[in-house]
Short mmCIF file of C-alpha atoms in Angstrom, two decimals:
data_model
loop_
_atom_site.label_atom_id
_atom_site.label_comp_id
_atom_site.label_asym_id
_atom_site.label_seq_id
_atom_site.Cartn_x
_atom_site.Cartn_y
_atom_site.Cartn_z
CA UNK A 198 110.07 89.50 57.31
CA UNK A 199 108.48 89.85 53.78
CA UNK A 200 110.29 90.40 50.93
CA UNK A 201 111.71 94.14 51.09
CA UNK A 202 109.45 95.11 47.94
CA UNK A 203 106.20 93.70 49.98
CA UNK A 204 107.38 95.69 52.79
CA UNK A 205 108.25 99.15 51.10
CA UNK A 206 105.10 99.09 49.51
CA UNK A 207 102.86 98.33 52.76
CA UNK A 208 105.26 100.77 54.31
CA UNK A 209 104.27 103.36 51.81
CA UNK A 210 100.53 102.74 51.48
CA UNK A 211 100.14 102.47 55.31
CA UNK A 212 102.02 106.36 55.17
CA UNK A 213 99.21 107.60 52.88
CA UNK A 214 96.26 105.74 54.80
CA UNK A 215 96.85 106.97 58.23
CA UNK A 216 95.74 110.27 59.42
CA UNK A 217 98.15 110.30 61.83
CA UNK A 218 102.42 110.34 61.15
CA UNK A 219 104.50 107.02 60.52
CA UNK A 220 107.88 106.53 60.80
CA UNK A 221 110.46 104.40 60.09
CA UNK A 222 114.39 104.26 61.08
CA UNK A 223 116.13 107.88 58.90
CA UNK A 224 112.94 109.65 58.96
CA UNK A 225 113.37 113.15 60.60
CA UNK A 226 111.69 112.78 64.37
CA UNK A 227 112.16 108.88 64.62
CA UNK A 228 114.41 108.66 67.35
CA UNK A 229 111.96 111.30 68.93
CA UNK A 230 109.26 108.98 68.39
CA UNK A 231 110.92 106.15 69.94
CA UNK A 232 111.72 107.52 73.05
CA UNK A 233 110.10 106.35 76.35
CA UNK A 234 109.93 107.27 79.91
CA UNK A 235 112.94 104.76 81.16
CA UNK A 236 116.04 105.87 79.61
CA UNK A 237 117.23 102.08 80.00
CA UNK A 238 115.17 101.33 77.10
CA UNK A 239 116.89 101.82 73.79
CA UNK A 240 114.91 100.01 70.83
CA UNK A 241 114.61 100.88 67.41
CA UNK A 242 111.21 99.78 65.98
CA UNK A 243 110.41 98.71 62.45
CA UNK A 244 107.80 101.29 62.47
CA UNK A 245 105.76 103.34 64.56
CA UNK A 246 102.02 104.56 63.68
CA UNK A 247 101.07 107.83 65.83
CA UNK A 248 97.39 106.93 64.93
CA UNK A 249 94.63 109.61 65.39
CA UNK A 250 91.90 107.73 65.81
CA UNK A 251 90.38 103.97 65.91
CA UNK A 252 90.53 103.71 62.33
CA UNK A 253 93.97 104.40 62.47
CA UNK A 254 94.91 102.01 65.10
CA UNK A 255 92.76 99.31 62.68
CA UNK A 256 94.46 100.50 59.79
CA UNK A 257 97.98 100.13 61.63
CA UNK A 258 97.31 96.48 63.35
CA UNK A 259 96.11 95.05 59.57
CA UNK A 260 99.71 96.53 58.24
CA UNK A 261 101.57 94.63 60.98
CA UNK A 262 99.61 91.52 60.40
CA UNK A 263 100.12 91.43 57.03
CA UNK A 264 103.88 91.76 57.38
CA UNK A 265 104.04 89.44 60.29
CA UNK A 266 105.91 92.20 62.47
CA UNK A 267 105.32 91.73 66.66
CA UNK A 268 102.63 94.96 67.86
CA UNK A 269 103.84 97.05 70.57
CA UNK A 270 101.55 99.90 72.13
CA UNK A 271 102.14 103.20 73.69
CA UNK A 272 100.00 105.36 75.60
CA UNK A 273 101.92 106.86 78.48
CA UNK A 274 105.32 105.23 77.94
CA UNK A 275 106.25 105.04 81.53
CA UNK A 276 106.17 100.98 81.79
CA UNK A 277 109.21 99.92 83.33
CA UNK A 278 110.02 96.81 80.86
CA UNK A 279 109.72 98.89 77.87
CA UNK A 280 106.38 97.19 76.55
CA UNK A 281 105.71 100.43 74.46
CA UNK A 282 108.50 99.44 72.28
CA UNK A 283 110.42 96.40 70.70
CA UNK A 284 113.20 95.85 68.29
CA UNK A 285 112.33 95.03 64.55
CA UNK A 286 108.55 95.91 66.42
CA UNK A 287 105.49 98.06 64.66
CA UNK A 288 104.23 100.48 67.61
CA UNK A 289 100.89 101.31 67.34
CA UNK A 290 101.52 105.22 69.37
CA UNK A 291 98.19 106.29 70.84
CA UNK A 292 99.43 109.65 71.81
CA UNK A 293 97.76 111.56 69.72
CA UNK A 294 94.61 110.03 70.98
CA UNK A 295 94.29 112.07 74.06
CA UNK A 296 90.74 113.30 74.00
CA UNK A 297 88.70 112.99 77.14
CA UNK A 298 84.72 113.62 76.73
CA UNK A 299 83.18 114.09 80.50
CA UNK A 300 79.46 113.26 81.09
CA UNK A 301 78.60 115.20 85.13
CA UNK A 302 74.75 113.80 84.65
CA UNK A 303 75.90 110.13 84.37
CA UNK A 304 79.13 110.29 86.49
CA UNK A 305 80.90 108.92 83.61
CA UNK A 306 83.93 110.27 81.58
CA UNK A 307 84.97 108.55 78.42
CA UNK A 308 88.94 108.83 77.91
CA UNK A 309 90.81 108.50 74.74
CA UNK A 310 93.65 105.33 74.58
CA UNK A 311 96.56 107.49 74.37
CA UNK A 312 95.38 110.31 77.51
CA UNK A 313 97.74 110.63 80.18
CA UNK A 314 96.81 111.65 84.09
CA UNK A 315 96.89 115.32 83.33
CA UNK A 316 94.91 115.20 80.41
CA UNK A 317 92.00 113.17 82.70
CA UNK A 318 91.75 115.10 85.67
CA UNK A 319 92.13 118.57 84.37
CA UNK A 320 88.92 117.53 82.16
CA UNK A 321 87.12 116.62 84.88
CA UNK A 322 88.34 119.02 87.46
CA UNK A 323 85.66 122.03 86.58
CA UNK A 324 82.71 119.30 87.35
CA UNK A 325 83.88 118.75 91.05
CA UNK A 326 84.00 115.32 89.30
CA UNK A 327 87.04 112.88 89.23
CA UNK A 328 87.97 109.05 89.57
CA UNK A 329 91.26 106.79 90.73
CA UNK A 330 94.50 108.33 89.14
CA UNK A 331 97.95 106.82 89.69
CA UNK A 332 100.86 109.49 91.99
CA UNK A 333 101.93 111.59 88.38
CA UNK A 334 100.36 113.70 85.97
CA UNK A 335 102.52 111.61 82.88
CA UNK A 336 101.10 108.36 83.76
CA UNK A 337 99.04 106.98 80.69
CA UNK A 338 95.59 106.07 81.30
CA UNK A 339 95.10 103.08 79.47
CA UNK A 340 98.01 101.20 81.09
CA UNK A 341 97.04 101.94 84.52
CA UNK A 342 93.07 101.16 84.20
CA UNK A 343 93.94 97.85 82.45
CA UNK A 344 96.98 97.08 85.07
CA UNK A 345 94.87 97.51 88.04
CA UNK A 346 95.44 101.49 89.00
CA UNK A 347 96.38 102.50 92.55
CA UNK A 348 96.53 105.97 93.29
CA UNK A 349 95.67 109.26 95.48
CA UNK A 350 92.13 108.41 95.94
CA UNK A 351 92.12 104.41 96.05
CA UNK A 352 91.08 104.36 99.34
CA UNK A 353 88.65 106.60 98.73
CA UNK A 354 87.41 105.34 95.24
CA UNK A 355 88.45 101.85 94.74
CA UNK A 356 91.12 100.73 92.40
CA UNK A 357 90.90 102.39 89.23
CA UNK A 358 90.09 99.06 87.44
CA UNK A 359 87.09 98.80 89.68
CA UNK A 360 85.68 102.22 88.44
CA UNK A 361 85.98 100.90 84.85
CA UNK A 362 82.82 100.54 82.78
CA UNK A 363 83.62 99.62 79.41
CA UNK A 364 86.79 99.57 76.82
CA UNK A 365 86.20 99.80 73.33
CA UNK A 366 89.01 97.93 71.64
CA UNK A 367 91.03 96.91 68.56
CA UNK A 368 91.47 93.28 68.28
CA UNK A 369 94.70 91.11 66.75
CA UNK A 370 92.36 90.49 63.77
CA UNK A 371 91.94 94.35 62.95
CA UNK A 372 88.43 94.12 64.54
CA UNK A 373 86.52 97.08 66.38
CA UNK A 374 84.63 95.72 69.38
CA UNK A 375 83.20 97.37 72.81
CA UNK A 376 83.68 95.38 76.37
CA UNK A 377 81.24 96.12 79.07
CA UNK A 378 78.47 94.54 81.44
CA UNK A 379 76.57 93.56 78.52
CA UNK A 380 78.97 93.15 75.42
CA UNK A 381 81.82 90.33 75.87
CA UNK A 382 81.72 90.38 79.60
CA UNK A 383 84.25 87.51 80.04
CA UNK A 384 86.93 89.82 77.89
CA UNK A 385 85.35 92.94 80.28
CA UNK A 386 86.11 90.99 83.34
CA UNK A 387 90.01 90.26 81.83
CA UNK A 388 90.34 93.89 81.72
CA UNK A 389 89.98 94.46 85.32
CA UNK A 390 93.78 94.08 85.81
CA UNK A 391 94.77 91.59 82.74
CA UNK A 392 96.27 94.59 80.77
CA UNK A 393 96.88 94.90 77.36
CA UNK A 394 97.05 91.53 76.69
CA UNK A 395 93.41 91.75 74.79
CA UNK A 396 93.38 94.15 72.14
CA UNK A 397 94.45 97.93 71.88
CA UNK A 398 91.88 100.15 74.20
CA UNK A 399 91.45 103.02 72.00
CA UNK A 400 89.05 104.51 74.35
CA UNK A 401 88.01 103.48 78.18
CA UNK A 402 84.84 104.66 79.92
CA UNK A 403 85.34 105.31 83.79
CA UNK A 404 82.92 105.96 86.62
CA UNK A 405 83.33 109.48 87.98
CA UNK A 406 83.15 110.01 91.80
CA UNK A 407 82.44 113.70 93.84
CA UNK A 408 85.13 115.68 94.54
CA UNK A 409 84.64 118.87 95.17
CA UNK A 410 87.37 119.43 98.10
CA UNK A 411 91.02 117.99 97.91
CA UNK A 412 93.79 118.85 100.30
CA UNK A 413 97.26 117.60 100.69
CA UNK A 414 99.75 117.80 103.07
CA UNK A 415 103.89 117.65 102.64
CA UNK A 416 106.49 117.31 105.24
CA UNK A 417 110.39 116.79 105.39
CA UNK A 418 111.91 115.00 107.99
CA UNK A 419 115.43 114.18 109.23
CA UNK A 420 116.29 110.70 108.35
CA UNK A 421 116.90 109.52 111.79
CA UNK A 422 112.40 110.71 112.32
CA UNK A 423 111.88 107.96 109.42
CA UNK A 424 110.63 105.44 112.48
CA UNK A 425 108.82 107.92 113.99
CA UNK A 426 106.99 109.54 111.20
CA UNK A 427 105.73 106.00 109.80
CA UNK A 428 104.33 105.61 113.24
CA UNK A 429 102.31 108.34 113.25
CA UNK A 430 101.46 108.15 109.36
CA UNK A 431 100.33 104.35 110.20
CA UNK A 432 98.01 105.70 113.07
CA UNK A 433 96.39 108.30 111.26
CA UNK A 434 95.59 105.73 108.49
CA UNK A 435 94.22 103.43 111.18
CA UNK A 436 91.96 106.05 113.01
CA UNK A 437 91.47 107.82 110.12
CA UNK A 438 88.28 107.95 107.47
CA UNK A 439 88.83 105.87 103.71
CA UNK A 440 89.13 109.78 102.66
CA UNK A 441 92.94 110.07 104.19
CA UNK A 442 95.14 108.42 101.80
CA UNK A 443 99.18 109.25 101.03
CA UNK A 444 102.46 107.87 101.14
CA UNK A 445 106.29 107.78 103.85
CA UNK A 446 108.81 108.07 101.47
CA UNK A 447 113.04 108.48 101.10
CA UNK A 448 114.28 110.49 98.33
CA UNK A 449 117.15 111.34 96.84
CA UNK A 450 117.75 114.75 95.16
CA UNK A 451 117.18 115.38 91.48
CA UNK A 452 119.83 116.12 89.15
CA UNK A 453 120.58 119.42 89.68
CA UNK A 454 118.59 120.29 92.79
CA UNK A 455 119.21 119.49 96.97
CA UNK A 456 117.03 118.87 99.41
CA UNK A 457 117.13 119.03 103.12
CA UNK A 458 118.73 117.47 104.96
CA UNK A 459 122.30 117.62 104.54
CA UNK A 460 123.47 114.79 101.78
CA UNK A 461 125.61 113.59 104.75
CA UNK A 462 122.49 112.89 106.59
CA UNK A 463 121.07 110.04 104.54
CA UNK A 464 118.18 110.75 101.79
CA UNK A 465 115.60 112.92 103.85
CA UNK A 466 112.38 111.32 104.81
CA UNK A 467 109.28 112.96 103.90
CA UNK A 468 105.34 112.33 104.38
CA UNK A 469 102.70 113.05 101.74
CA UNK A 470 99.18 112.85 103.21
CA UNK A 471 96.01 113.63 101.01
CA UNK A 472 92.47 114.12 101.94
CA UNK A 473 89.43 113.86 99.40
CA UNK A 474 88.25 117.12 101.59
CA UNK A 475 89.07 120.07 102.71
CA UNK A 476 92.88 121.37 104.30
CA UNK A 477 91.06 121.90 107.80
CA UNK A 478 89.92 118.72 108.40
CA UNK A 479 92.78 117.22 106.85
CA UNK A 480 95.47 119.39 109.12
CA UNK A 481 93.11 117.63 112.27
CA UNK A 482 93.86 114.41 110.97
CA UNK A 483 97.01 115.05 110.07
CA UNK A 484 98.08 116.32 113.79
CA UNK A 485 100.53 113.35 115.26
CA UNK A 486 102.59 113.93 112.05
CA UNK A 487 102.32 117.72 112.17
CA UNK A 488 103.58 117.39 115.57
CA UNK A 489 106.49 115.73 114.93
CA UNK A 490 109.66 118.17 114.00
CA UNK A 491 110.22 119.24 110.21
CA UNK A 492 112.30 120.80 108.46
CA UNK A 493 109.73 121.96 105.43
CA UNK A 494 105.68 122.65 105.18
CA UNK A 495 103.67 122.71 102.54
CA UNK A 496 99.91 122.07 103.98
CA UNK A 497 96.42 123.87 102.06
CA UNK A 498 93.94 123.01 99.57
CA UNK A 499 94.58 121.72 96.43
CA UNK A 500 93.37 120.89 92.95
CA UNK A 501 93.92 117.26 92.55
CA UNK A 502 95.19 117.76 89.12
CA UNK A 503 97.83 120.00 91.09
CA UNK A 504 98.64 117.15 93.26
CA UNK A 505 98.86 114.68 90.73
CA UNK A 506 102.32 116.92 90.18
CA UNK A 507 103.38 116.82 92.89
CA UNK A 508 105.54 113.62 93.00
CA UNK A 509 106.25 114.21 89.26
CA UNK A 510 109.33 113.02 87.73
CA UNK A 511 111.03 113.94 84.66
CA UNK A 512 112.08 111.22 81.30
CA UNK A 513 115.07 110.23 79.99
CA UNK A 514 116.75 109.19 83.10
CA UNK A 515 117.34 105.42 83.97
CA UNK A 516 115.63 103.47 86.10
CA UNK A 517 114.35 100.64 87.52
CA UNK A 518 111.81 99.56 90.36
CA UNK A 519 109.30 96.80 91.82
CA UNK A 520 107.39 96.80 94.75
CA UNK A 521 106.03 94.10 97.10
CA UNK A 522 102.87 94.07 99.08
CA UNK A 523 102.58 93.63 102.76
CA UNK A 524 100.25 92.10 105.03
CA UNK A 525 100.57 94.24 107.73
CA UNK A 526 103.13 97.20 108.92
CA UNK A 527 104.50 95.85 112.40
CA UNK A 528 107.49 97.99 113.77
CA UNK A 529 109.99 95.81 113.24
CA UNK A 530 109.03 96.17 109.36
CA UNK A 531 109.40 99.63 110.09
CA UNK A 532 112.62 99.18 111.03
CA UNK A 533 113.80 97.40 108.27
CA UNK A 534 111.96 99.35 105.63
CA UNK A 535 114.11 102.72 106.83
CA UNK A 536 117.45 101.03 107.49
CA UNK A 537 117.35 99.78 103.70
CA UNK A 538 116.68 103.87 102.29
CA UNK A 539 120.48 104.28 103.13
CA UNK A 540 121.90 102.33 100.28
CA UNK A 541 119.49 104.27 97.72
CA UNK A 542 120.75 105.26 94.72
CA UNK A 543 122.09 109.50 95.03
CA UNK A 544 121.44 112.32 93.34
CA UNK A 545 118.81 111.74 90.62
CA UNK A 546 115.38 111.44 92.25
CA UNK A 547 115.89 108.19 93.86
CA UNK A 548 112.36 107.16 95.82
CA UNK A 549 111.47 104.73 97.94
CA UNK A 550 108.07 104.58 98.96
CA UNK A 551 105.49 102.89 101.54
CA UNK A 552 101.66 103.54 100.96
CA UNK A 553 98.45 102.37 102.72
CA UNK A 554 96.00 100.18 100.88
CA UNK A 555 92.34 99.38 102.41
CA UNK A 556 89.45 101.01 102.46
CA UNK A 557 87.66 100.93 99.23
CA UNK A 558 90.18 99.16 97.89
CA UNK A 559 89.62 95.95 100.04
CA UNK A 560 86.35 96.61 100.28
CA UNK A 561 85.78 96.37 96.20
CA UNK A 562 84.87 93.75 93.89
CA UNK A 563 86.39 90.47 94.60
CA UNK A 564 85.48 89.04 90.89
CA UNK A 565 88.29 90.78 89.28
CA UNK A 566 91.87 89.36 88.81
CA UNK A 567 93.48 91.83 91.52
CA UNK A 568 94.91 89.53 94.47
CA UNK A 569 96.39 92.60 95.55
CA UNK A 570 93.35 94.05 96.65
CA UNK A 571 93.66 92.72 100.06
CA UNK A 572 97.26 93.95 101.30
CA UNK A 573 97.05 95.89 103.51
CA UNK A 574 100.28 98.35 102.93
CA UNK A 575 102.88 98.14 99.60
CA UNK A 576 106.22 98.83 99.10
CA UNK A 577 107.95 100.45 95.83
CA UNK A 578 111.71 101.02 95.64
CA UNK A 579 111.92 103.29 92.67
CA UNK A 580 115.56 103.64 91.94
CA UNK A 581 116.56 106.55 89.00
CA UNK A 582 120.15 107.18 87.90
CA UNK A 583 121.83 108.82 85.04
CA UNK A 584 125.19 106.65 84.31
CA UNK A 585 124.68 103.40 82.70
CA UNK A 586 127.76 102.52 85.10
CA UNK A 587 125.21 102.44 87.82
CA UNK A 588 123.11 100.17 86.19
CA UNK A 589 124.25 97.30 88.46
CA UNK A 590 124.15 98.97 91.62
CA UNK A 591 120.55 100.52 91.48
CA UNK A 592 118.77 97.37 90.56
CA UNK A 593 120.74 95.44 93.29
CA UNK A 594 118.91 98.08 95.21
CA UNK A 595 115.85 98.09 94.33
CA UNK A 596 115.98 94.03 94.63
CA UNK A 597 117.49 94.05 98.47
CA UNK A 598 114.69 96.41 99.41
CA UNK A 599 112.26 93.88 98.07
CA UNK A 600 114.24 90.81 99.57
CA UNK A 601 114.14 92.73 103.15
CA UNK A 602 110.84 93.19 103.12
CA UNK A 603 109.53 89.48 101.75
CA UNK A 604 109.26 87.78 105.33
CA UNK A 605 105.61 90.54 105.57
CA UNK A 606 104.75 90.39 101.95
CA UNK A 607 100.91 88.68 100.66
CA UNK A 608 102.49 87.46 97.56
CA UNK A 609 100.49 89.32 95.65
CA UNK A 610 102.10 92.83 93.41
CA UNK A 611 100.15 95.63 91.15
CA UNK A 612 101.43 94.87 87.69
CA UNK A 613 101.48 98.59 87.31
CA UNK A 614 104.76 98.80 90.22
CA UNK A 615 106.96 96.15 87.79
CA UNK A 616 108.50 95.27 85.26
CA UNK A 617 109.57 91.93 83.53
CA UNK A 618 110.18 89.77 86.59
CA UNK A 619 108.92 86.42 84.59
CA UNK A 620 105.85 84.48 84.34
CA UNK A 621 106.10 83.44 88.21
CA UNK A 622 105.19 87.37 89.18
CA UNK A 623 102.75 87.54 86.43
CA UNK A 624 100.51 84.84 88.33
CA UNK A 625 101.51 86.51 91.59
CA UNK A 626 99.71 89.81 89.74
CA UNK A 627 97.12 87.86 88.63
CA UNK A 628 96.42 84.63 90.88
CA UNK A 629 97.08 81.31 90.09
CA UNK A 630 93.05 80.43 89.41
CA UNK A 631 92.31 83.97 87.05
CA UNK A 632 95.54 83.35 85.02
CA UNK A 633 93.89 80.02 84.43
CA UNK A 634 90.95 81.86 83.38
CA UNK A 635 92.45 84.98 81.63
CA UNK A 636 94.17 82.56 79.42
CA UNK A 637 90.99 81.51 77.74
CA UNK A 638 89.77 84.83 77.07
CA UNK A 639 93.93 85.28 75.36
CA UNK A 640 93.29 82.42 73.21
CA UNK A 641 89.79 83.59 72.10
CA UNK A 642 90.46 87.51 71.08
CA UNK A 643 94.85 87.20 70.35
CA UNK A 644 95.56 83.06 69.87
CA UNK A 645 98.69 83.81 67.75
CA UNK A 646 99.96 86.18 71.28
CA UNK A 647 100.44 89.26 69.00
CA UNK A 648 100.05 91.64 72.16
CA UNK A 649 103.22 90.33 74.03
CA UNK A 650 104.70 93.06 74.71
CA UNK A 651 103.47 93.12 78.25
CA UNK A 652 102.70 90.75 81.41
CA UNK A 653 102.31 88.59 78.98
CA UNK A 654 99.55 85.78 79.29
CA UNK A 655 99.60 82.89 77.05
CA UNK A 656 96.89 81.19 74.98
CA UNK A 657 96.18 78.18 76.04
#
């Protein structure tokens, strides 16, 4: 660090340069500032910039070069590892940049850095118009473009990276520059999936798809169905149309609500199925599920921005989670995946999930850095717990779940499902001949690694 009378005065000319707020630790609404999605997380940065604007986010990334202070970034704040924030850290807080600019004649839609699900889809939702979200409202859209993006409509749509046409971004060096087809299209390529490892996207532009139907349905099972239900779930996947999309999951209840069955039972099983079309012909497809015995409904036509709720989940609880992707969904897998839901993590919106892949997703560009793309089903233990007593516990969880599944997994994971599980998963995101490949494009736009606060990829 500088000397304290460099960094009071930077400190205090950086507070009168920025549109947006700064703060710094004893400021009123610091520890409000800092806070993040994953209650494990507890970091006090050196400062953080809520910039309003691209100048801003230049204005804050010269400051933190200048004092030679590691650059975190926020946008949604859910990342597992905490990458929005660091000890001793300046965070560059996007939040504020949330505006989202839709263009129906050129099926395009221009979102600001720090613009969560909500703010995306409710923008385009009046144009019949919308593109590959993640499964919540709160999830940032910056993140989840740059990490890949699997969603609702991924079968139907393609990975979210894949519907990405061009990030303007603010370089290590404090530099403004636009990544497309035509303007750096090595760094546009190391978007598709290489994260935030380039610059800070103030702004992404994403390709818009029809949607002027969306249906969804929701069932509760008995635990003991959990077999059963997958069954039928895989099926209608198989016979289905790229449309049909949805997840199996286990859940626990939420602090302070139940859910059937009977806690004695086991966490109940449920199946989510979604439909870029209307509830009719989704309730058709839909009918070996229907079939089977529930114990709750909840079938119609939906706004997608509705159903991006659904699943919703709220902060400041701990957590942790991972996921692994499978190359197939044999019944013995099926087995194993709802034997493990037993040893979940009670009574604060535990999940454990299983969702389909193919479609558009395997059918969509193979140029990109996304080994995932060809799984055919993933995995993702989400485990969420209020005492830090339970800290052990839950991520031995979440780890056995992944361990019991590995015998079916590709080898490949969605950055977006993990957190910090070292350099080894990283290349696993990635693949072993794009990390090779992403790390020239590091050492050209961030040699000195000033965006680490990530799945990290060196300069080489």
């Amino acid at each position: 660090m500088p000397p304290l009378s460099k960094a009071g005065a930077a400190l205090a000319a950086l507070r009168e340069d920025l549109v947006g707020a700064v703060f710094a630790p004893g400021d009123p609404g610091y520890d409000e500032a800092r806070g993040v999605f994953n209650a494990v997380i507890d970091r006090r940065p050196a400062v953080i910039a809520q910039c309003a604007d691209a100048t801003d986010v230049v204005r804050a990334v010269r400051f933190g070069r200048d004092l030679d202070l590691p650059i975190a970034v926020r946008g949604g704040g859910h990342g597992l590892a905490g990458a929005a924030r660091g000890d001793g850290a300046l965070v560059v807080d996007l939040r504020r940049m949330h505006r989202v600019s839709v263009d129906p004649q050129a099926g395009a839609v221009r979102v600001g850095g720090g613009a969560t699900m909500s703010h995306l889809d409710r923008a385009t939702q009046p144009y019949g118009l919308a593109t590959t979200g993640g499964r919540a409202s709160t999830t940032g859209v910056g993140g989840f473009v740059l990490g890949g993006g699997t969603g609702w409509l991924d079968r139907a749509f393609g990975l979210a990276a894949d519907n990405l046409l061009g990030v303007e971004l603010v370089t290590a060096d404090a530099e403004r520059v636009r990544a497309n087809v035509d303007d750096n299209p090595e760094l546009f390529w190391a978007l598709h999936g290489g994260g935030g490892n380039f610059g800070i996207a103030t702004a992404l532009t994403l390709r818009l798809h029809q949607l002027p139907e969306f249906s969804l349905v929701l069932l509760m099972f008995r635990p003991r169905l959990g077999p059963e239900v997958i069954s039928a779930f895989r099926e209608i996947v198989r016979a289905g149309p790229d449309e049909v999309g949805g997840a199996v999951l286990y859940q626990s209840a939420p602090p302070g609500r139940s859910t059937p069955p009977e806690p004695s039972d086991g966490p109940p099983c449920a199946a989510v199925l979604t439909y870029a079309g209307g509830a009719d012909e989704l309730r058709r497809l839909a009918a070996p599920v229907l079939a089977l015995p529930h114990e709750a409904e909840l079938a119609g036509d939906l706004p997608y921005a509705d159903a991006q709720r659904v699943l919703d989940q709220p902060p400041g609880l701990r957590g942790h989670w991972s996921a692994e992707c499978l190359s197939a969904l044999p019944d013995d897998l099926v087995e194993v995946f709802c034997a493990r839901a037993d040893g979940m993590p009670g009574q604060a919106g535990s999940r454990q999930l299983l969702f389909p892949q193919g479609g558009a997703i395997a059918a969509g560009p193979r140029e990109f850095p996304v080994p995932y793309r060809d799984a055919a089903w993933t995995v993702h233990p989400c485990a969420r717990w209020e005492d830090p007593a339970d800290d052990e516990r839950a991520v031995a969880w979440v780890r056995g779940v992944r361990s019991a599944v590995r015998p079916w997994s590709t080898g490949a994971v969605c950055p977006n499902l993990i957190g910090d599980e070292g350099p080894e998963r990283v290349r696993a995101a990635l693949g072993e001949g794009n990390t090779l490949r992403l790390e020239k494009v590091k050492r050209r736009f961030d040699p000195d690694n000033v965006f680490r606060f990530n799945h990290n990829i060196r300069p080489v």
